[in-house]
PDB file of C-alpha atoms in Angstrom:
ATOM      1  CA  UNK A  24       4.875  -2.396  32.646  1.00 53.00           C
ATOM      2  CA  UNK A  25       7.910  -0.350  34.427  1.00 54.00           C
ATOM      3  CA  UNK A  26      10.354  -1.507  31.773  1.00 51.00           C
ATOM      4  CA  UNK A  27       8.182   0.068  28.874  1.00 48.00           C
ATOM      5  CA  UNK A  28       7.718   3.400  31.526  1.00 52.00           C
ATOM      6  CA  UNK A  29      11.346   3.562  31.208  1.00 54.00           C
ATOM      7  CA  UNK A  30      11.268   3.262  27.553  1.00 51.00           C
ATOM      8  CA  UNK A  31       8.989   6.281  27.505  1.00 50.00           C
ATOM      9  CA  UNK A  32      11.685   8.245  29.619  1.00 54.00           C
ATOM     10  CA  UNK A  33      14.200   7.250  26.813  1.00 53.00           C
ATOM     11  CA  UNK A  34      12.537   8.798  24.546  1.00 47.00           C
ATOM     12  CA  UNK A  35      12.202  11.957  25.765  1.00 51.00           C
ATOM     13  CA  UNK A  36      16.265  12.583  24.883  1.00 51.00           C
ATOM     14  CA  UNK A  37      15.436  11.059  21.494  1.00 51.00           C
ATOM     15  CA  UNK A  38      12.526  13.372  20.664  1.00 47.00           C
ATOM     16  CA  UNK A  39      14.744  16.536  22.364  1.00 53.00           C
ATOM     17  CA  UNK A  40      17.840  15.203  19.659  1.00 53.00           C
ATOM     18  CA  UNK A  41      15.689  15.290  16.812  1.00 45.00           C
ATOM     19  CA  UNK A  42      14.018  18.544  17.487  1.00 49.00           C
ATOM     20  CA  UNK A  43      17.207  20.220  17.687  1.00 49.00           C
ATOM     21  CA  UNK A  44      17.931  19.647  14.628  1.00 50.00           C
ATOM     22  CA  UNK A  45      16.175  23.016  13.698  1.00 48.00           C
ATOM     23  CA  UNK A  46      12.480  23.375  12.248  1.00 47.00           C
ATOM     24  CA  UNK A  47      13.177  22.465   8.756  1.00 44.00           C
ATOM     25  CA  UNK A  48      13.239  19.230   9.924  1.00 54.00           C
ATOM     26  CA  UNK A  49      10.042  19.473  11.911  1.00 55.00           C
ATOM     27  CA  UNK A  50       7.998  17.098   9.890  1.00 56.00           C
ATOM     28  CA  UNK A  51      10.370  14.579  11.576  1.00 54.00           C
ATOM     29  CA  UNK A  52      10.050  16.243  14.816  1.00 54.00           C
ATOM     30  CA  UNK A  53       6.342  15.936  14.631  1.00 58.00           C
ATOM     31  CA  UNK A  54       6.927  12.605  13.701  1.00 55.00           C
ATOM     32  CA  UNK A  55       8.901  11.398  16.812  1.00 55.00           C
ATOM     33  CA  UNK A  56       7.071  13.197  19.023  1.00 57.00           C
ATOM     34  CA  UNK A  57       4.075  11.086  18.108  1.00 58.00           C
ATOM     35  CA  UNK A  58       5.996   8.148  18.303  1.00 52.00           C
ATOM     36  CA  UNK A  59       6.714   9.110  22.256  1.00 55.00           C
ATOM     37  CA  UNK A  60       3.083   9.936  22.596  1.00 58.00           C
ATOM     38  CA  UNK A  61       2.155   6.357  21.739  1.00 55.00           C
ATOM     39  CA  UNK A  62       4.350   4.652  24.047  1.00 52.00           C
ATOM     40  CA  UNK A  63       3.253   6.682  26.663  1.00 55.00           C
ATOM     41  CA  UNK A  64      -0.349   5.997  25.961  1.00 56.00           C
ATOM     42  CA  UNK A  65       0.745   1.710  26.271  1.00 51.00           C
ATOM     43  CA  UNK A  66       2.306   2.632  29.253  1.00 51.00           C
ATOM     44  CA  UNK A  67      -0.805   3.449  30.704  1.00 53.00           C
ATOM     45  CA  UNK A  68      -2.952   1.032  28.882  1.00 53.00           C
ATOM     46  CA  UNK A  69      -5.010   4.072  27.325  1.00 41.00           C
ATOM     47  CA  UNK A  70      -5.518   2.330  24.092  1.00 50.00           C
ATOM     48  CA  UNK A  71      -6.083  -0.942  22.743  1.00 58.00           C
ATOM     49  CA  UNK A  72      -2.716  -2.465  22.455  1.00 60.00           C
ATOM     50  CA  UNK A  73      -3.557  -3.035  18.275  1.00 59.00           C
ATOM     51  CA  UNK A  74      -4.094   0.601  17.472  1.00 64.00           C
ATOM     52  CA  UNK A  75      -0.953   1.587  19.754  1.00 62.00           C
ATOM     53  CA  UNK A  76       1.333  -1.069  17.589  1.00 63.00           C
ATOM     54  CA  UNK A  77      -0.035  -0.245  14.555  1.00 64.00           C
ATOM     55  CA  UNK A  78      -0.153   3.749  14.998  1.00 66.00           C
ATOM     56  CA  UNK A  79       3.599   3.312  16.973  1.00 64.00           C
ATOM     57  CA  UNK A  80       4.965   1.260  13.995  1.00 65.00           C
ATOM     58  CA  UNK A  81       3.714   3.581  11.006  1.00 64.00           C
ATOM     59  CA  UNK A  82       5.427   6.911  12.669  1.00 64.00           C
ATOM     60  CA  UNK A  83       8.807   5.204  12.931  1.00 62.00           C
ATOM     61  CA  UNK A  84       7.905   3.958   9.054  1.00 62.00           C
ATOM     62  CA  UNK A  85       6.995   7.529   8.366  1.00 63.00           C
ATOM     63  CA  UNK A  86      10.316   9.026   9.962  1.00 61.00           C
ATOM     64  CA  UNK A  87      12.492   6.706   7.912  1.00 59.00           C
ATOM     65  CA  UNK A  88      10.820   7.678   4.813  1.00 61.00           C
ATOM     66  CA  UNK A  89      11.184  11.307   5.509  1.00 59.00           C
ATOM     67  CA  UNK A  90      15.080  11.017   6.280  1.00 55.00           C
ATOM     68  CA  UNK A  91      15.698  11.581   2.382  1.00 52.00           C
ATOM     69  CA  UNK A  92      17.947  14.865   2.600  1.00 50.00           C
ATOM     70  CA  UNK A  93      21.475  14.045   2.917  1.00 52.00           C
ATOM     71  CA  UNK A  94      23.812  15.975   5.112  1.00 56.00           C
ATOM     72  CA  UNK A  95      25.370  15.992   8.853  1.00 59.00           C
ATOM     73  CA  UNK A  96      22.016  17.102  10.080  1.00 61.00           C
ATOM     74  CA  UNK A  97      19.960  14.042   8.261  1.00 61.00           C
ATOM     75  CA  UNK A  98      22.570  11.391   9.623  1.00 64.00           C
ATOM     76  CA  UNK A  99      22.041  12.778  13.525  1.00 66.00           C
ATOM     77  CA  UNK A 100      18.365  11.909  12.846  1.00 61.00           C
ATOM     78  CA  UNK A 101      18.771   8.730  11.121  1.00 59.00           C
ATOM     79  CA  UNK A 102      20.696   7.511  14.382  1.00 63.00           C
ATOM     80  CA  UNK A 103      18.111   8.880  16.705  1.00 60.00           C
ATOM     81  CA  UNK A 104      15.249   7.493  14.262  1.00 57.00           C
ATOM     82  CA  UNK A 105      17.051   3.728  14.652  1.00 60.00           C
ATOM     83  CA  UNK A 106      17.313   3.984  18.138  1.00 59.00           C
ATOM     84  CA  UNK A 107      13.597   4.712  18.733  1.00 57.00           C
ATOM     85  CA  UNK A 108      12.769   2.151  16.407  1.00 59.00           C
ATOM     86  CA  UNK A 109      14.740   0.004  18.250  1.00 60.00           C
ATOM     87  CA  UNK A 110      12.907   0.923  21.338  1.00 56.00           C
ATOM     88  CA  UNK A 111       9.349   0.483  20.033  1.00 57.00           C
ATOM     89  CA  UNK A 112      10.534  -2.839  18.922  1.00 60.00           C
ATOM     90  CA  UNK A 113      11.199  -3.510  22.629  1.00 58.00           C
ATOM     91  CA  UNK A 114       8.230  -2.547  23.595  1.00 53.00           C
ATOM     92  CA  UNK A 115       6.436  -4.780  21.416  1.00 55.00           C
ATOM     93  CA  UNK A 116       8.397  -7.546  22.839  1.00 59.00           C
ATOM     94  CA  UNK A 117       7.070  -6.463  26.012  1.00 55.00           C
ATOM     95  CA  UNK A 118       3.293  -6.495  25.001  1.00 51.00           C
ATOM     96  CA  UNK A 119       4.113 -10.121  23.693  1.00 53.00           C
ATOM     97  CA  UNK A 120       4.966 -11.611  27.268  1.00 54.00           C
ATOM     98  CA  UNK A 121       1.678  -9.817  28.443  1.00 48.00           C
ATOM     99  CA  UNK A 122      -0.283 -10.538  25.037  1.00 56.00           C
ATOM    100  CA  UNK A 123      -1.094  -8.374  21.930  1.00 65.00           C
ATOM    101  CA  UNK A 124      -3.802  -8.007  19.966  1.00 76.00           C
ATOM    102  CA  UNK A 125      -5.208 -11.116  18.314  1.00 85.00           C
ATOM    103  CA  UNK A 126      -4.000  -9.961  14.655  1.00 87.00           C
ATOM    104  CA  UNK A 127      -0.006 -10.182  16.058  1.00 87.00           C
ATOM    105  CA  UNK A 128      -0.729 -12.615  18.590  1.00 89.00           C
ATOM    106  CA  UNK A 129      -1.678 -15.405  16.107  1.00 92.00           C
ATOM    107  CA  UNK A 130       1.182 -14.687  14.131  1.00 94.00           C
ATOM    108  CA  UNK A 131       3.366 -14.792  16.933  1.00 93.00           C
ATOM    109  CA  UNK A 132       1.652 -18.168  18.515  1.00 94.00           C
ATOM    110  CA  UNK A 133       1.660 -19.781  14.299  1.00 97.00           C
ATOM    111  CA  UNK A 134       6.082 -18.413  14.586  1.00 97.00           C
ATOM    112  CA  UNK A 135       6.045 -20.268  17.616  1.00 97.00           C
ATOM    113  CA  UNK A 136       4.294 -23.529  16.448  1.00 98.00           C
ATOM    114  CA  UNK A 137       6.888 -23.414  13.290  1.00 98.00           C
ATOM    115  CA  UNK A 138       9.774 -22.907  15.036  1.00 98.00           C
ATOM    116  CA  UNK A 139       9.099 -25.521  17.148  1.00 98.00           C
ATOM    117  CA  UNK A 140       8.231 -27.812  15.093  1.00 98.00           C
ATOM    118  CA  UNK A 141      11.543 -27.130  12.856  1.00 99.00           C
ATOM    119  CA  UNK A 142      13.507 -27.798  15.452  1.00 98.00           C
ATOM    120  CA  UNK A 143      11.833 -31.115  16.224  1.00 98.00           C
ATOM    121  CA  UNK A 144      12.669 -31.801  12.674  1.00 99.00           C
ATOM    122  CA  UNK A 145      15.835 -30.974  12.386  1.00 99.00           C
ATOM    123  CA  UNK A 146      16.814 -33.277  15.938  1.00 98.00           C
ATOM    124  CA  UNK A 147      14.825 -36.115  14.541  1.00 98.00           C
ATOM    125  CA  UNK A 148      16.791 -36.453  11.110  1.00 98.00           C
ATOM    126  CA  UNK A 149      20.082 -35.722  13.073  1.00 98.00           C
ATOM    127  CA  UNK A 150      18.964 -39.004  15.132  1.00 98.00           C
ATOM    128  CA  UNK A 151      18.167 -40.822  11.493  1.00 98.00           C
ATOM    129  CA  UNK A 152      21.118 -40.016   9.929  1.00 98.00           C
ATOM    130  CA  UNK A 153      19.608 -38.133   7.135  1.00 98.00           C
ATOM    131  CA  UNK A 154      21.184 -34.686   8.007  1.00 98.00           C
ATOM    132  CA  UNK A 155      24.604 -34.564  10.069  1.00 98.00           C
ATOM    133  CA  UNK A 156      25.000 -31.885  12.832  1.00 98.00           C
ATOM    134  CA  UNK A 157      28.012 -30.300  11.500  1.00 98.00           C
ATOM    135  CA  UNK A 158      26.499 -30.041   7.940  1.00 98.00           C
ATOM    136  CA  UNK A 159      23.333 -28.573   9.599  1.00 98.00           C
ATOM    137  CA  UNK A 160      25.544 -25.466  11.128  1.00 98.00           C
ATOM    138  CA  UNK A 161      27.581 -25.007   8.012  1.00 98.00           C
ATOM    139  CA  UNK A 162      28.248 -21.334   7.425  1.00 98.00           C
ATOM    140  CA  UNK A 163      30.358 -21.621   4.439  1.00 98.00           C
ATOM    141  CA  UNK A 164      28.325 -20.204   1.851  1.00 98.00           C
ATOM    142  CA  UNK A 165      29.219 -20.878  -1.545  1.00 98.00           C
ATOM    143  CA  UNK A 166      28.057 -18.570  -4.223  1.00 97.00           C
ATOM    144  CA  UNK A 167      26.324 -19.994  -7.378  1.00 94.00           C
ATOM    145  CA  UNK A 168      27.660 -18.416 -10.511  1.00 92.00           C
ATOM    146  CA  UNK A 169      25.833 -15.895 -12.616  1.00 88.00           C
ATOM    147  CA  UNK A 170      23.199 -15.219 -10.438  1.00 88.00           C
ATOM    148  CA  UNK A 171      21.759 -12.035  -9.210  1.00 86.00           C
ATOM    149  CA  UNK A 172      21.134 -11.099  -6.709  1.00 88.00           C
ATOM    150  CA  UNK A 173      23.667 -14.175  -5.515  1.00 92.00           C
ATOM    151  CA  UNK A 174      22.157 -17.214  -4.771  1.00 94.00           C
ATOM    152  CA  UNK A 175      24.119 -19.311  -2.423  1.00 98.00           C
ATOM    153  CA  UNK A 176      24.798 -22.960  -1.455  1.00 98.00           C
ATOM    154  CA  UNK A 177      25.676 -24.786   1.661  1.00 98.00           C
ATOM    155  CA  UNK A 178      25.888 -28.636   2.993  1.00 98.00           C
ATOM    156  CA  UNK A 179      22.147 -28.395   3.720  1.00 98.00           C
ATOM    157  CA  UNK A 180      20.453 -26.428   1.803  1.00 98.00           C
ATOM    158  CA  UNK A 181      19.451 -29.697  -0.444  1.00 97.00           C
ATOM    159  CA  UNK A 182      18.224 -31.135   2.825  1.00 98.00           C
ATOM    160  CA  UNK A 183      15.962 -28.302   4.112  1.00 98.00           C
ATOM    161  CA  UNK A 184      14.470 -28.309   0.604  1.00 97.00           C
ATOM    162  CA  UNK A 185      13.025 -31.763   0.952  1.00 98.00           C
ATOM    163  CA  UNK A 186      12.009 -31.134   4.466  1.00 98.00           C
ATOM    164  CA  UNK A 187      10.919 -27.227   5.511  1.00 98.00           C
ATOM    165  CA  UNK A 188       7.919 -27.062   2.400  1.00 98.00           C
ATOM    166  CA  UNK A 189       5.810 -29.207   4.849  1.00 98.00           C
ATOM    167  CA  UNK A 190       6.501 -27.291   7.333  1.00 98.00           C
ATOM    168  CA  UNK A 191       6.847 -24.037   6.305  1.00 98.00           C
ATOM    169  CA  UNK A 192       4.041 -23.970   3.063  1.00 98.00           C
ATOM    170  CA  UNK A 193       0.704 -24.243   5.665  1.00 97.00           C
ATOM    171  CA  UNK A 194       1.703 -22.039   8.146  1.00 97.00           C
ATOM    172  CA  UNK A 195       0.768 -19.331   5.533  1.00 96.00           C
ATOM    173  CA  UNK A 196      -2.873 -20.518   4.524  1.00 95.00           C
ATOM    174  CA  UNK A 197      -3.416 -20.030   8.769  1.00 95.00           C
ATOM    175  CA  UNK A 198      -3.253 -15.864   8.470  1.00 95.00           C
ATOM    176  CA  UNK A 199      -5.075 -13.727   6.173  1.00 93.00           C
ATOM    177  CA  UNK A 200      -1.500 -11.264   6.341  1.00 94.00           C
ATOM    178  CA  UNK A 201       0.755 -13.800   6.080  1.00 96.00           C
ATOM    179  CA  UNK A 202       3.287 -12.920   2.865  1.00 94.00           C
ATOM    180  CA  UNK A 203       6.393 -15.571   3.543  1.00 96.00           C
ATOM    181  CA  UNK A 204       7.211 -17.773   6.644  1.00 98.00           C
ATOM    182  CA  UNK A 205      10.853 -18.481   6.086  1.00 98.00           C
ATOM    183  CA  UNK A 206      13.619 -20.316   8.484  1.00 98.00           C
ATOM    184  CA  UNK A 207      17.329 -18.527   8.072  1.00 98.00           C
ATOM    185  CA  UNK A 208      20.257 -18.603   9.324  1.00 98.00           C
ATOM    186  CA  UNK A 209      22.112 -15.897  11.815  1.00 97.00           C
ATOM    187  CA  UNK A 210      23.761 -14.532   8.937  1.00 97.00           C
ATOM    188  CA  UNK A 211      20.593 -13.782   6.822  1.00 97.00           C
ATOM    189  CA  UNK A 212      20.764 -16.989   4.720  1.00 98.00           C
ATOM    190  CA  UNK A 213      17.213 -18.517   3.514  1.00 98.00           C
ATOM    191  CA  UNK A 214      18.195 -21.443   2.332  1.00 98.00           C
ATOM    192  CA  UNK A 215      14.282 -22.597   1.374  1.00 98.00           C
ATOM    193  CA  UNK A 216      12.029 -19.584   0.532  1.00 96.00           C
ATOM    194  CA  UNK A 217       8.190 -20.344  -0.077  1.00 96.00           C
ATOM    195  CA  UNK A 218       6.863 -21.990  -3.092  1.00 93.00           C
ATOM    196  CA  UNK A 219       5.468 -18.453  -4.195  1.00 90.00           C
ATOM    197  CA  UNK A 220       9.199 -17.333  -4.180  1.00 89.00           C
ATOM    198  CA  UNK A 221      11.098 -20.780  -5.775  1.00 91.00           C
ATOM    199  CA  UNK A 222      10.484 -19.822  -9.197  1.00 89.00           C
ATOM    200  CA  UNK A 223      12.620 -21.114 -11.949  1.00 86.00           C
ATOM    201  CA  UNK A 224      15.451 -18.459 -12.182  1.00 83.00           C
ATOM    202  CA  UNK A 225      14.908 -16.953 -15.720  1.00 84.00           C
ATOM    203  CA  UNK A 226      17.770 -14.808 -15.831  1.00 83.00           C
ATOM    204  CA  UNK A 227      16.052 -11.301 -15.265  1.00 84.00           C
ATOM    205  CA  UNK A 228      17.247  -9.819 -12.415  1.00 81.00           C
ATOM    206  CA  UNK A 229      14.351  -7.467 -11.640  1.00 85.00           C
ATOM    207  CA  UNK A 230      12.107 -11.153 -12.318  1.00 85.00           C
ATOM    208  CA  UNK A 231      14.187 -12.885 -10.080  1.00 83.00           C
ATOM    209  CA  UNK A 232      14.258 -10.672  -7.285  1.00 82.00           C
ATOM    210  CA  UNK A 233      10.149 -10.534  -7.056  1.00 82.00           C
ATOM    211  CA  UNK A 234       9.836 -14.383  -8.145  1.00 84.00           C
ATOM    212  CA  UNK A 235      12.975 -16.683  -6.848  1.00 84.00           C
ATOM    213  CA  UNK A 236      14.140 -15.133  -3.441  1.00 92.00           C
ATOM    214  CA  UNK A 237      15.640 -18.699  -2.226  1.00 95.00           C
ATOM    215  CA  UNK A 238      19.004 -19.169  -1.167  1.00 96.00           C
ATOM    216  CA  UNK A 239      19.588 -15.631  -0.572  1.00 95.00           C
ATOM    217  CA  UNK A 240      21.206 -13.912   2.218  1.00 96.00           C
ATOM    218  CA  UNK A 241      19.146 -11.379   3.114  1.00 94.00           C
ATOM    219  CA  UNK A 242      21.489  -8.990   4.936  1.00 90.00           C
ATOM    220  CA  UNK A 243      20.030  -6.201   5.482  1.00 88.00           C
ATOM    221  CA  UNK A 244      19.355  -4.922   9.147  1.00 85.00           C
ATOM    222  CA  UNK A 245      16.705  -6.269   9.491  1.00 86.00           C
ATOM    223  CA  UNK A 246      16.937  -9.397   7.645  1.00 90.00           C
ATOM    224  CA  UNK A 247      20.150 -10.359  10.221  1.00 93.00           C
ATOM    225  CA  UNK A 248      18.670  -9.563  12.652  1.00 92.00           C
ATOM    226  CA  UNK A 249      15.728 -11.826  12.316  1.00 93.00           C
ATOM    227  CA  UNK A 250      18.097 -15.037  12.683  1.00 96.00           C
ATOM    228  CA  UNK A 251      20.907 -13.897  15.252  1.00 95.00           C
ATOM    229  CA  UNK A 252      18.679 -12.555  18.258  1.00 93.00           C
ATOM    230  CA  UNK A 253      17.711 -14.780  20.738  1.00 93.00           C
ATOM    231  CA  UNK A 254      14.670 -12.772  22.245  1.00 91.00           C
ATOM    232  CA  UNK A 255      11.286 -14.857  22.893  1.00 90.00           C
ATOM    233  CA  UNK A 256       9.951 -12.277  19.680  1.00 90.00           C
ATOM    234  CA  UNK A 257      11.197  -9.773  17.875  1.00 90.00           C
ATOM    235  CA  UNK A 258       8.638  -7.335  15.413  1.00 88.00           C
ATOM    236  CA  UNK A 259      10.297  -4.933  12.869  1.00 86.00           C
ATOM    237  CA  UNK A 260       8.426  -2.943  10.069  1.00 82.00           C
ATOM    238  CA  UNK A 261      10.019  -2.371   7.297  1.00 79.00           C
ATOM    239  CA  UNK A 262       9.709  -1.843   3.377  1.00 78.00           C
ATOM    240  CA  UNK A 263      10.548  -4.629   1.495  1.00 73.00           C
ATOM    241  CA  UNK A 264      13.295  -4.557  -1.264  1.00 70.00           C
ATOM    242  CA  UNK A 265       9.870  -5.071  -3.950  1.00 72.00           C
ATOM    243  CA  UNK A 266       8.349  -1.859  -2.249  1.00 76.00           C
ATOM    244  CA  UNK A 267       6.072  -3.626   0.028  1.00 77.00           C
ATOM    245  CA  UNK A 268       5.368  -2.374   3.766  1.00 82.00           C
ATOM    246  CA  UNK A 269       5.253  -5.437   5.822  1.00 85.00           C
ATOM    247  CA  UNK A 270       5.952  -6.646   9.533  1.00 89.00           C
ATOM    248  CA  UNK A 271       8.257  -9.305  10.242  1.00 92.00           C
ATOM    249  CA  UNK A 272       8.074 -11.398  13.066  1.00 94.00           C
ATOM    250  CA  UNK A 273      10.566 -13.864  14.246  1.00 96.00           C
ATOM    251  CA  UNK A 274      11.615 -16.447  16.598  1.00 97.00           C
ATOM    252  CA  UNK A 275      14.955 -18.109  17.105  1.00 97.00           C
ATOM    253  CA  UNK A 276      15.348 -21.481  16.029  1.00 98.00           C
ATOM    254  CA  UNK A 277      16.791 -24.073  18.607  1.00 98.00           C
ATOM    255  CA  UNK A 278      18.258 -27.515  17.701  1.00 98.00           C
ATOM    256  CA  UNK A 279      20.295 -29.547  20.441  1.00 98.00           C
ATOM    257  CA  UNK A 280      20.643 -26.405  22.522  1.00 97.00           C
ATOM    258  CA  UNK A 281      22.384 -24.729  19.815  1.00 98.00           C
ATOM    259  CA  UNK A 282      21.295 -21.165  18.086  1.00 98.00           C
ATOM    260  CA  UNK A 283      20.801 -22.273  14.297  1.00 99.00           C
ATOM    261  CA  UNK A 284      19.022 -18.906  13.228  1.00 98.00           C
ATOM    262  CA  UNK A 285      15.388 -18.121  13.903  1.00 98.00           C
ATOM    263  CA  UNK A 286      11.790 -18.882  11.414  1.00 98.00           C
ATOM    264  CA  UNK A 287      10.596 -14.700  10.095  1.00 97.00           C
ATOM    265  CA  UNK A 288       6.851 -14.710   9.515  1.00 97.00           C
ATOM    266  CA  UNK A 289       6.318 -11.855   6.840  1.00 94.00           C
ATOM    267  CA  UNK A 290       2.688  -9.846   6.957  1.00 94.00           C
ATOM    268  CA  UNK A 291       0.715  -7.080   5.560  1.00 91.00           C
ATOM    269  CA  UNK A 292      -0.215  -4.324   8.544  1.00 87.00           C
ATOM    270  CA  UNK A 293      -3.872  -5.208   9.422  1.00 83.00           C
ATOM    271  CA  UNK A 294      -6.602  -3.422   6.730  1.00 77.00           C
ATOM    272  CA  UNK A 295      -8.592  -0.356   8.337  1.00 66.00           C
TER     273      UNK A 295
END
């Protein structure tokens, strides 16, 4: 646990940034300070490690929201409010190798089942001919015309529809939270979405957005981020583009030792 001690000392000059900003801002202060308070309390194993990731999560959440005023002040906070997110999402990573609470640890063990099994997939149909390596990894994306938001198509995306429902679709009857359990690409790219979100595009933006979410690239910060890390986990909280707060955990993807993106399991924060 020395690494996530450290963590805690890092955000001490996070905390000291933001309340410098002056006391207008002190909702924010508040804010981050409880965010440090939490990561000190995993450090010492005070609390269970569900509360601390759930209470840790929902002030960085909080702070985000709050960063709504826009001038020189706001953006010093919205860099200091990334970087301690990006430091309790660390820390989570570090609770994974030492186990989290059974409400994240299921999700992580189902990510790591799927992306397994994806990759086993993918290797086998390489072997049978029925997908080519090189068409697998193909990053040229070509838009489809009049669509919005821009769907896109690639060399496999008519492949990984035949083959990643049956692998993706039961992972999410396995988890009461479960929302979406998606593969992408390091650039963002979901080139199969869910059943729930293959609807037949009708036109409607605002409809499509909520209903048909398939061969998007979602590439947003957190969205890229879920296919280009290679970390064993990595868990973000975010609001979705619908208005939904969920978690998002993901895994990279692996296929002949090569990086293909990573599979993002989508859930609602656990009911109190």
């Amino acid at each position: 646990m020395e690494q996530i001690r450290e963590l805690s000392s890092d955000l001490d000059a996070g905390v000291e940034q933001v309340e410098l900003t002056g006391q207008h801002l002190g909702n924010i202060a508040r804010l981050a300070i409880e965010v440090e308070s939490q990561v000190s309390e995993i450090a010492q194993g005070a609390r269970s490690n569900q509360d601390q990731l759930a209470s840790l999560f929902d002030a960085v959440e909080h702070m985000r929201s709050d960063l709504a005023v826009s001038d020189e002040q706001t953006r010093q906070l919205a860099k200091a409010a990334v970087q301690m997110e990006g430091q309790a999402e660390t820390i989570s990573q570090r609770l994974a190798q030492v186990g989290l609470d059974d409400y994240h640890q299921r999700i992580y063990d189902l990510a790591r089942e799927g992306a397994r099994l994806i990759a086993e997939k993918f290797e086998a149909d390489i072997v049978q001919g029925r997908v080519s390596l090189d068409d697998l990894f193909d990053r040229n994306y070509k838009p489809v015309p009049n669509t919005s938001p821009t769907r896109f198509t690639t060399r496999f995306d008519r492949y990984t529809d035949q083959v990643l429902p049956a692998l993706q679709e039961p992972l999410l009857s396995r988890h009461e939270g479960l929302v979406f359990a998606i593969a992408c690409t390091q650039q963002g790219y979901v080139p199969t979405h869910n059943n729930a979100f293959s609807q037949p595009l009708t036109g409607d933006a605002t409809v499509d957005n909520a209903r048909n979410r398939s061969k998007r690239k979602f590439d947003d910060r957190t969205g890229i981020r879920c296919g280009s890390h290679q970390q064993p986990v990595l868990l973000q909280t975010y609001t979705r583009d619908t208005g939904e707060l969920m978690h998002d955990l993901s895994v990279p993807i692996v296929v002949n030792g090569r990086h293909w993106g990573g599979l993002r399991l989508g859930y609602k924060p656990q009911s109190r």
